[in-house]
Short mmCIF file of C-alpha atoms in Angstrom, two decimals:
data_model
loop_
_atom_site.label_atom_id
_atom_site.label_comp_id
_atom_site.label_asym_id
_atom_site.label_seq_id
_atom_site.Cartn_x
_atom_site.Cartn_y
_atom_site.Cartn_z
CA MET W 1 -55.73 -36.71 241.00
CA ALA W 2 -57.21 -38.48 237.98
CA THR W 3 -59.87 -36.67 235.98
CA GLN W 4 -61.33 -39.93 234.70
CA LEU W 5 -62.07 -43.21 236.43
CA ASP W 6 -59.87 -46.16 235.56
CA LEU W 7 -62.38 -48.86 234.66
CA LEU W 8 -59.77 -51.51 233.90
CA HIS W 9 -56.40 -52.10 235.42
CA SER W 10 -54.19 -51.33 232.50
CA ARG W 11 -50.87 -52.83 231.73
CA PRO W 12 -48.13 -51.15 229.75
CA VAL W 13 -48.96 -51.08 226.05
CA ASP W 14 -46.78 -53.22 223.86
CA ASP W 15 -46.33 -51.87 220.35
CA GLY W 16 -47.07 -55.38 219.06
CA ASP W 17 -50.50 -55.56 220.72
CA ASP W 18 -53.35 -55.74 218.22
CA TRP W 19 -56.05 -53.68 219.93
CA ARG W 20 -58.04 -52.88 216.82
CA ILE W 21 -61.51 -54.30 216.23
CA ASP W 22 -61.57 -56.77 213.35
CA ASP W 23 -63.88 -56.33 210.35
CA GLU W 24 -66.31 -59.06 211.43
CA THR W 25 -66.78 -57.53 214.89
CA ARG W 26 -67.22 -54.09 213.34
CA ALA W 27 -69.87 -55.45 210.93
CA ILE W 28 -71.74 -57.16 213.77
CA GLY W 29 -71.74 -53.90 215.71
CA ARG W 30 -73.04 -51.95 212.72
CA ARG W 31 -75.86 -54.46 212.19
CA GLY W 32 -76.76 -54.20 215.87
CA LEU W 33 -76.86 -50.40 215.69
CA ALA W 34 -79.03 -50.54 212.57
CA LYS W 35 -81.47 -52.89 214.33
CA ALA W 36 -81.58 -50.65 217.40
CA ARG W 37 -82.22 -47.55 215.29
CA ALA W 38 -84.98 -49.34 213.36
CA ALA W 39 -86.62 -50.49 216.60
CA LEU W 40 -86.47 -46.96 218.00
CA ALA W 41 -87.99 -45.48 214.84
CA GLU W 42 -90.75 -48.10 214.87
CA SER W 43 -91.46 -47.39 218.53
CA ARG W 44 -91.67 -43.65 217.90
CA ALA W 45 -94.00 -44.17 214.91
CA ARG W 46 -96.22 -46.46 216.97
CA LEU W 47 -96.35 -43.92 219.81
CA ASP W 48 -97.25 -41.13 217.39
CA ALA W 49 -100.01 -43.27 215.86
CA ASP W 50 -101.38 -44.10 219.31
CA LEU W 51 -101.37 -40.42 220.28
CA ASP W 52 -103.15 -39.49 217.03
CA ARG W 53 -105.89 -42.04 217.72
CA SER W 54 -106.34 -41.00 221.35
CA SER W 55 -106.41 -37.23 220.74
CA PRO W 56 -109.33 -36.22 218.49
CA GLY W 57 -108.11 -32.61 218.22
CA ARG W 58 -104.56 -33.54 217.24
CA HIS W 59 -103.66 -33.35 213.55
CA ALA W 60 -100.65 -34.92 211.89
CA ALA W 61 -98.05 -32.44 210.65
#
């Protein structure tokens, strides 16, 4: 019994297969992650600001 689902039908690995991600793809992925992290941080800051405005008794730390 497999302990993990097989998501793709795999074929035997050939030692000559180049499965590594190239530098351009890696850079695109890093830029995407940076944008996602920035958007999340902005969203959290906006939520905190909204909560501060809506709660008169709440003080910023």
